[in-house]
C-alpha cells in the first residue's frame, strides 16, 4: 500500500472566530492545506429522509401496530446521511465509526472536531474545496483509532475483512462513501448521499480513485456480525437509478 495524503469537500457551517492568527501564520497554514489537500469531494447530492409508518394489525380481539419500513427507510438503514453539500466525508466517517465500531458519534461531531481547530480562512478553504482524507484520518486518530490512508488495488478489495472509507470521482463530482464489500461483479456501498447502493464493478472501476482510509482499534478484533455487514438479501438501489441520477447531478 502506498501512503496517500488526500482531500474532501464543503458548504455552510457558521462558527464565530476571532482574529487568532496573524497574516503570516494564516498564509503558512493555507500553503500547508494546498499541499496536503490533494483529493477533494464535492458532495452536492442533497440527502433525502423518509418518515416511518405504523400499520394497524388485528388478530381476533387483539389489535397491534406493526412498523412498516418504506423503501427510503431500507435504503438509508445504517447510513449516516450528509446534512451539507460538503459533508459526505463526515457522513461516511460517522457511518463507519457508528455501524462498524459501535461508536456513538454523529456527522455534526465529526465536522466540529475537524473544523473547530481551524481559522476562518482554513474553514473557507474546506467550504470551497472540500474536506480532505487527511482531515478524516486525523479526526479518526484523535478519536483513538488507528488510521491508514492508502492507495489500494482492485485485487486487494476481495481480501478486505471489514468496511473501509473510499474516495470516488466522476467528471467533476468527487465524493466519499463506505465500501461494505464486493460480491461477484457487484460492489456494495453505504453512501451518505444515496444510502445503501449496489453498482457494477465496471462502474466502480471508473469512479474509484484507489484512495482509501482503513481504520482499526486496539482490542477491537474482526467482528462477524455488525450493522454494516454485507447482506445480499437487503433491498438496495440497483445500478439503474444512480446511473440515471448521475446524468443530472454534478
mmCIF file of C-alpha atoms in Angstrom:
data_model
loop_
_atom_site.group_PDB
_atom_site.id
_atom_site.type_symbol
_atom_site.label_atom_id
_atom_site.label_comp_id
_atom_site.label_asym_id
_atom_site.label_seq_id
_atom_site.Cartn_x
_atom_site.Cartn_y
_atom_site.Cartn_z
ATOM 1 C CA UNK A 1 0.000 0.000 0.000
ATOM 2 C CA UNK A 2 1.217 3.469 -0.859
ATOM 3 C CA UNK A 3 0.597 6.107 1.809
ATOM 4 C CA UNK A 4 -1.534 8.867 0.399
ATOM 5 C CA UNK A 5 -2.255 12.364 1.725
ATOM 6 C CA UNK A 6 -5.614 13.431 0.333
ATOM 7 C CA UNK A 7 -8.761 15.685 0.440
ATOM 8 C CA UNK A 8 -12.651 16.142 0.525
ATOM 9 C CA UNK A 9 -15.463 18.865 0.203
ATOM 10 C CA UNK A 10 -17.542 21.770 1.968
ATOM 11 C CA UNK A 11 -20.727 24.177 2.252
ATOM 12 C CA UNK A 12 -22.198 26.257 5.135
ATOM 13 C CA UNK A 13 -21.271 25.749 8.734
ATOM 14 C CA UNK A 14 -21.077 29.071 10.557
ATOM 15 C CA UNK A 15 -18.746 29.312 13.551
ATOM 16 C CA UNK A 16 -17.637 32.545 15.222
ATOM 17 C CA UNK A 17 -13.907 33.064 15.124
ATOM 18 C CA UNK A 18 -11.649 35.783 16.471
ATOM 19 C CA UNK A 19 -8.507 37.079 14.830
ATOM 20 C CA UNK A 20 -6.422 34.284 16.277
ATOM 21 C CA UNK A 21 -3.643 34.273 13.695
ATOM 22 C CA UNK A 22 -1.537 36.874 12.005
ATOM 23 C CA UNK A 23 -1.344 37.069 8.223
ATOM 24 C CA UNK A 24 1.939 35.165 8.020
ATOM 25 C CA UNK A 25 0.608 32.251 10.056
ATOM 26 C CA UNK A 26 -2.581 32.133 8.017
ATOM 27 C CA UNK A 27 -0.632 32.125 4.768
ATOM 28 C CA UNK A 28 1.554 29.308 6.063
ATOM 29 C CA UNK A 29 -1.466 27.196 7.065
ATOM 30 C CA UNK A 30 -3.182 27.821 3.738
ATOM 31 C CA UNK A 31 0.011 26.726 1.983
ATOM 32 C CA UNK A 32 0.056 23.538 4.039
ATOM 33 C CA UNK A 33 -3.578 22.888 3.149
ATOM 34 C CA UNK A 34 -2.890 23.302 -0.558
ATOM 35 C CA UNK A 35 -0.062 20.789 -0.273
ATOM 36 C CA UNK A 36 -1.990 18.225 1.770
ATOM 37 C CA UNK A 37 -5.470 18.535 0.271
ATOM 38 C CA UNK A 38 -4.821 16.677 -2.959
ATOM 39 C CA UNK A 39 -8.132 14.885 -3.290
ATOM 40 C CA UNK A 40 -11.429 16.665 -2.638
ATOM 41 C CA UNK A 41 -15.056 15.606 -2.670
ATOM 42 C CA UNK A 42 -17.871 17.879 -3.816
ATOM 43 C CA UNK A 43 -20.845 16.036 -2.328
ATOM 44 C CA UNK A 44 -23.584 18.056 -3.952
ATOM 45 C CA UNK A 45 -26.364 15.451 -3.755
ATOM 46 C CA UNK A 46 -28.849 16.525 -1.046
ATOM 47 C CA UNK A 47 -29.889 13.820 1.429
ATOM 48 C CA UNK A 48 -33.477 12.605 1.366
ATOM 49 C CA UNK A 49 -35.089 11.300 4.543
ATOM 50 C CA UNK A 50 -38.368 9.401 4.688
ATOM 51 C CA UNK A 51 -40.846 9.092 7.582
ATOM 52 C CA UNK A 52 -41.721 5.732 9.022
ATOM 53 C CA UNK A 53 -45.277 4.469 9.333
ATOM 54 C CA UNK A 54 -47.172 2.091 11.615
ATOM 55 C CA UNK A 55 -49.774 -0.270 10.145
ATOM 56 C CA UNK A 56 -52.611 -1.434 12.453
ATOM 57 C CA UNK A 57 -52.848 -5.241 12.632
ATOM 58 C CA UNK A 58 -55.789 -7.087 14.238
ATOM 59 C CA UNK A 59 -55.645 -10.746 15.297
ATOM 60 C CA UNK A 60 -59.005 -11.742 16.785
ATOM 61 C CA UNK A 61 -59.712 -9.221 19.535
ATOM 62 C CA UNK A 62 -56.084 -8.167 19.799
ATOM 63 C CA UNK A 63 -55.084 -5.010 17.974
ATOM 64 C CA UNK A 64 -51.445 -4.145 17.484
ATOM 65 C CA UNK A 65 -49.327 -1.931 15.305
ATOM 66 C CA UNK A 66 -46.540 -3.198 13.105
ATOM 67 C CA UNK A 67 -43.853 -0.799 11.956
ATOM 68 C CA UNK A 68 -43.720 -0.675 8.189
ATOM 69 C CA UNK A 69 -40.437 0.400 6.646
ATOM 70 C CA UNK A 70 -40.616 2.412 3.465
ATOM 71 C CA UNK A 71 -38.188 1.961 0.599
ATOM 72 C CA UNK A 72 -36.345 5.065 1.798
ATOM 73 C CA UNK A 73 -36.096 3.596 5.303
ATOM 74 C CA UNK A 74 -34.476 0.483 3.882
ATOM 75 C CA UNK A 75 -32.268 2.493 1.566
ATOM 76 C CA UNK A 76 -30.955 4.687 4.389
ATOM 77 C CA UNK A 77 -30.676 1.985 7.070
ATOM 78 C CA UNK A 78 -27.330 2.058 8.912
ATOM 79 C CA UNK A 79 -26.099 5.038 6.902
ATOM 80 C CA UNK A 80 -25.387 8.493 8.357
ATOM 81 C CA UNK A 81 -26.738 10.794 5.666
ATOM 82 C CA UNK A 82 -24.917 14.008 4.932
ATOM 83 C CA UNK A 83 -26.502 17.283 6.064
ATOM 84 C CA UNK A 84 -24.452 19.637 3.903
ATOM 85 C CA UNK A 85 -23.190 19.650 0.341
ATOM 86 C CA UNK A 86 -19.633 19.256 1.610
ATOM 87 C CA UNK A 87 -20.140 16.791 4.428
ATOM 88 C CA UNK A 88 -20.115 13.406 2.674
ATOM 89 C CA UNK A 89 -16.709 12.670 4.227
ATOM 90 C CA UNK A 90 -18.028 13.403 7.706
ATOM 91 C CA UNK A 91 -21.121 11.307 6.984
ATOM 92 C CA UNK A 92 -19.021 8.437 5.645
ATOM 93 C CA UNK A 93 -16.673 8.517 8.644
ATOM 94 C CA UNK A 94 -19.610 8.688 11.066
ATOM 95 C CA UNK A 95 -21.213 5.731 9.245
ATOM 96 C CA UNK A 96 -18.051 3.652 9.574
ATOM 97 C CA UNK A 97 -17.495 4.520 13.240
ATOM 98 C CA UNK A 98 -21.124 4.081 14.282
ATOM 99 C CA UNK A 99 -22.155 0.994 12.346
ATOM 100 C CA UNK A 100 -18.913 -0.961 12.358
ATOM 101 C CA UNK A 101 -17.060 0.069 15.504
ATOM 102 C CA UNK A 102 -20.186 0.890 17.541
ATOM 103 C CA UNK A 103 -19.003 4.437 18.291
ATOM 104 C CA UNK A 104 -21.791 6.803 19.346
ATOM 105 C CA UNK A 105 -20.772 9.629 17.034
ATOM 106 C CA UNK A 106 -22.665 11.898 14.647
ATOM 107 C CA UNK A 107 -21.831 13.706 11.440
ATOM 108 C CA UNK A 108 -22.083 17.001 13.348
ATOM 109 C CA UNK A 109 -19.500 15.873 15.895
ATOM 110 C CA UNK A 110 -17.103 14.813 13.143
ATOM 111 C CA UNK A 111 -17.487 18.203 11.453
ATOM 112 C CA UNK A 112 -16.923 20.112 14.681
ATOM 113 C CA UNK A 113 -13.833 18.073 15.522
ATOM 114 C CA UNK A 114 -12.371 18.818 12.100
ATOM 115 C CA UNK A 115 -13.337 22.487 11.824
ATOM 116 C CA UNK A 116 -13.050 23.685 15.430
ATOM 117 C CA UNK A 117 -9.219 23.934 15.477
ATOM 118 C CA UNK A 118 -9.152 25.806 12.153
ATOM 119 C CA UNK A 119 -9.109 29.516 11.417
ATOM 120 C CA UNK A 120 -11.629 31.344 9.195
ATOM 121 C CA UNK A 121 -9.535 31.071 6.036
ATOM 122 C CA UNK A 122 -8.971 27.362 6.555
ATOM 123 C CA UNK A 123 -12.693 26.799 7.047
ATOM 124 C CA UNK A 124 -13.438 28.791 3.900
ATOM 125 C CA UNK A 125 -10.974 26.596 2.028
ATOM 126 C CA UNK A 126 -12.813 23.490 3.229
ATOM 127 C CA UNK A 127 -16.148 25.015 2.269
ATOM 128 C CA UNK A 128 -14.871 25.837 -1.195
ATOM 129 C CA UNK A 129 -12.628 22.865 -1.961
ATOM 130 C CA UNK A 130 -13.820 20.191 0.451
ATOM 131 C CA UNK A 131 -12.625 18.249 3.455
ATOM 132 C CA UNK A 132 -9.626 16.054 2.857
ATOM 133 C CA UNK A 133 -8.880 12.438 3.505
ATOM 134 C CA UNK A 134 -6.166 13.791 5.764
ATOM 135 C CA UNK A 135 -8.834 15.673 7.759
ATOM 136 C CA UNK A 136 -10.767 12.437 8.210
ATOM 137 C CA UNK A 137 -7.635 10.473 9.106
ATOM 138 C CA UNK A 138 -6.579 12.972 11.785
ATOM 139 C CA UNK A 139 -10.111 13.099 13.184
ATOM 140 C CA UNK A 140 -10.227 9.302 13.488
ATOM 141 C CA UNK A 141 -6.841 9.300 15.218
ATOM 142 C CA UNK A 142 -7.997 11.934 17.708
ATOM 143 C CA UNK A 143 -10.925 9.640 18.499
ATOM 144 C CA UNK A 144 -8.475 6.867 19.375
ATOM 145 C CA UNK A 145 -8.421 4.894 16.124
ATOM 146 C CA UNK A 146 -5.513 3.611 14.096
ATOM 147 C CA UNK A 147 -5.948 5.156 10.646
ATOM 148 C CA UNK A 148 -4.058 4.480 7.430
ATOM 149 C CA UNK A 149 -4.630 6.454 4.214
ATOM 150 C CA UNK A 150 -3.662 4.149 1.374
ATOM 151 C CA UNK A 151 -3.779 3.541 -2.343
ATOM 152 C CA UNK A 152 -5.344 0.128 -2.939
ATOM 153 C CA UNK A 153 -5.676 -2.107 -5.972
ATOM 154 C CA UNK A 154 -8.898 -3.791 -7.081
ATOM 155 C CA UNK A 155 -7.399 -7.165 -6.211
ATOM 156 C CA UNK A 156 -6.982 -6.033 -2.606
ATOM 157 C CA UNK A 157 -10.702 -5.360 -2.195
ATOM 158 C CA UNK A 158 -11.601 -9.048 -2.144
ATOM 159 C CA UNK A 159 -9.146 -9.549 0.720
ATOM 160 C CA UNK A 160 -10.749 -6.952 2.990
ATOM 161 C CA UNK A 161 -12.139 -8.265 6.278
ATOM 162 C CA UNK A 162 -14.303 -5.232 7.019
ATOM 163 C CA UNK A 163 -15.682 -1.984 5.566
ATOM 164 C CA UNK A 164 -13.404 0.901 4.588
ATOM 165 C CA UNK A 165 -13.866 4.545 3.619
ATOM 166 C CA UNK A 166 -13.213 5.233 -0.071
ATOM 167 C CA UNK A 167 -12.896 8.217 -2.410
ATOM 168 C CA UNK A 168 -14.875 8.360 -5.657
ATOM 169 C CA UNK A 169 -14.649 10.744 -8.597
ATOM 170 C CA UNK A 170 -16.692 11.042 -11.771
ATOM 171 C CA UNK A 171 -16.314 14.036 -14.066
ATOM 172 C CA UNK A 172 -16.340 16.980 -11.628
ATOM 173 C CA UNK A 173 -18.227 15.130 -8.902
ATOM 174 C CA UNK A 174 -15.979 13.994 -6.050
ATOM 175 C CA UNK A 175 -17.334 12.008 -3.153
ATOM 176 C CA UNK A 176 -16.642 9.830 -0.101
ATOM 177 C CA UNK A 177 -18.546 6.650 0.773
ATOM 178 C CA UNK A 178 -18.094 3.431 2.743
ATOM 179 C CA UNK A 179 -17.256 0.267 0.828
ATOM 180 C CA UNK A 180 -19.178 -2.548 2.506
ATOM 181 C CA UNK A 181 -17.890 -5.315 0.283
ATOM 182 C CA UNK A 182 -17.666 -6.906 -3.153
ATOM 183 C CA UNK A 183 -19.672 -9.920 -4.304
ATOM 184 C CA UNK A 184 -19.026 -11.226 -7.793
ATOM 185 C CA UNK A 185 -19.184 -8.303 -10.182
ATOM 186 C CA UNK A 186 -21.163 -6.059 -7.823
ATOM 187 C CA UNK A 187 -19.897 -3.514 -5.285
ATOM 188 C CA UNK A 188 -21.970 -2.580 -2.219
ATOM 189 C CA UNK A 189 -21.677 0.911 -0.749
ATOM 190 C CA UNK A 190 -23.058 2.819 2.232
ATOM 191 C CA UNK A 191 -23.283 6.229 0.599
ATOM 192 C CA UNK A 192 -24.042 9.358 2.692
ATOM 193 C CA UNK A 193 -25.942 10.913 -0.221
ATOM 194 C CA UNK A 194 -27.710 7.850 -1.698
ATOM 195 C CA UNK A 195 -27.976 5.399 1.178
ATOM 196 C CA UNK A 196 -27.281 1.720 0.502
ATOM 197 C CA UNK A 197 -26.434 1.220 -3.158
ATOM 198 C CA UNK A 198 -25.122 -1.511 -5.404
ATOM 199 C CA UNK A 199 -23.130 -0.721 -8.532
ATOM 200 C CA UNK A 200 -21.370 -2.785 -11.142
ATOM 201 C CA UNK A 201 -17.675 -3.474 -10.748
ATOM 202 C CA UNK A 202 -17.060 -1.784 -14.101
ATOM 203 C CA UNK A 203 -18.741 1.415 -12.989
ATOM 204 C CA UNK A 204 -16.935 1.301 -9.656
ATOM 205 C CA UNK A 205 -13.635 0.958 -11.503
ATOM 206 C CA UNK A 206 -14.446 4.148 -13.411
ATOM 207 C CA UNK A 207 -15.291 6.130 -10.266
ATOM 208 C CA UNK A 208 -12.947 4.844 -7.567
ATOM 209 C CA UNK A 209 -9.661 6.751 -7.367
ATOM 210 C CA UNK A 210 -7.998 3.948 -5.408
ATOM 211 C CA UNK A 211 -7.777 6.156 -2.312
ATOM 212 C CA UNK A 212 -8.995 4.573 0.913
ATOM 213 C CA UNK A 213 -8.975 5.154 4.655
ATOM 214 C CA UNK A 214 -8.574 1.974 6.700
ATOM 215 C CA UNK A 215 -9.376 2.120 10.413
ATOM 216 C CA UNK A 216 -8.562 -0.159 13.317
ATOM 217 C CA UNK A 217 -8.892 -0.013 17.082
ATOM 218 C CA UNK A 218 -6.799 -1.645 19.769
ATOM 219 C CA UNK A 219 -8.523 -4.793 21.018
ATOM 220 C CA UNK A 220 -11.451 -4.474 18.602
ATOM 221 C CA UNK A 221 -10.681 -7.547 16.506
ATOM 222 C CA UNK A 222 -12.665 -8.512 13.409
ATOM 223 C CA UNK A 223 -16.383 -8.798 14.216
ATOM 224 C CA UNK A 224 -18.504 -11.085 12.064
ATOM 225 C CA UNK A 225 -21.884 -9.530 12.873
ATOM 226 C CA UNK A 226 -22.302 -5.760 12.636
ATOM 227 C CA UNK A 227 -24.817 -3.354 11.037
ATOM 228 C CA UNK A 228 -22.573 -2.610 8.038
ATOM 229 C CA UNK A 229 -22.065 -6.307 7.279
ATOM 230 C CA UNK A 230 -22.841 -7.079 3.658
ATOM 231 C CA UNK A 231 -26.327 -8.555 3.344
ATOM 232 C CA UNK A 232 -27.117 -9.509 -0.230
ATOM 233 C CA UNK A 233 -30.781 -10.052 0.735
ATOM 234 C CA UNK A 234 -31.228 -6.451 1.895
ATOM 235 C CA UNK A 235 -33.038 -4.340 -0.725
ATOM 236 C CA UNK A 236 -30.687 -1.783 -2.249
ATOM 237 C CA UNK A 237 -30.789 0.614 -5.144
ATOM 238 C CA UNK A 238 -29.606 -1.145 -8.252
ATOM 239 C CA UNK A 239 -27.374 0.395 -10.869
ATOM 240 C CA UNK A 240 -30.150 1.975 -12.960
ATOM 241 C CA UNK A 241 -31.405 4.761 -10.676
ATOM 242 C CA UNK A 242 -27.971 6.010 -9.511
ATOM 243 C CA UNK A 243 -26.707 5.946 -13.104
ATOM 244 C CA UNK A 244 -29.724 7.888 -14.339
ATOM 245 C CA UNK A 245 -29.481 10.342 -11.446
ATOM 246 C CA UNK A 246 -25.794 10.951 -12.125
ATOM 247 C CA UNK A 247 -26.711 12.325 -15.545
ATOM 248 C CA UNK A 248 -28.400 15.278 -13.869
ATOM 249 C CA UNK A 249 -26.416 15.727 -10.649
ATOM 250 C CA UNK A 250 -22.916 17.165 -10.749
#
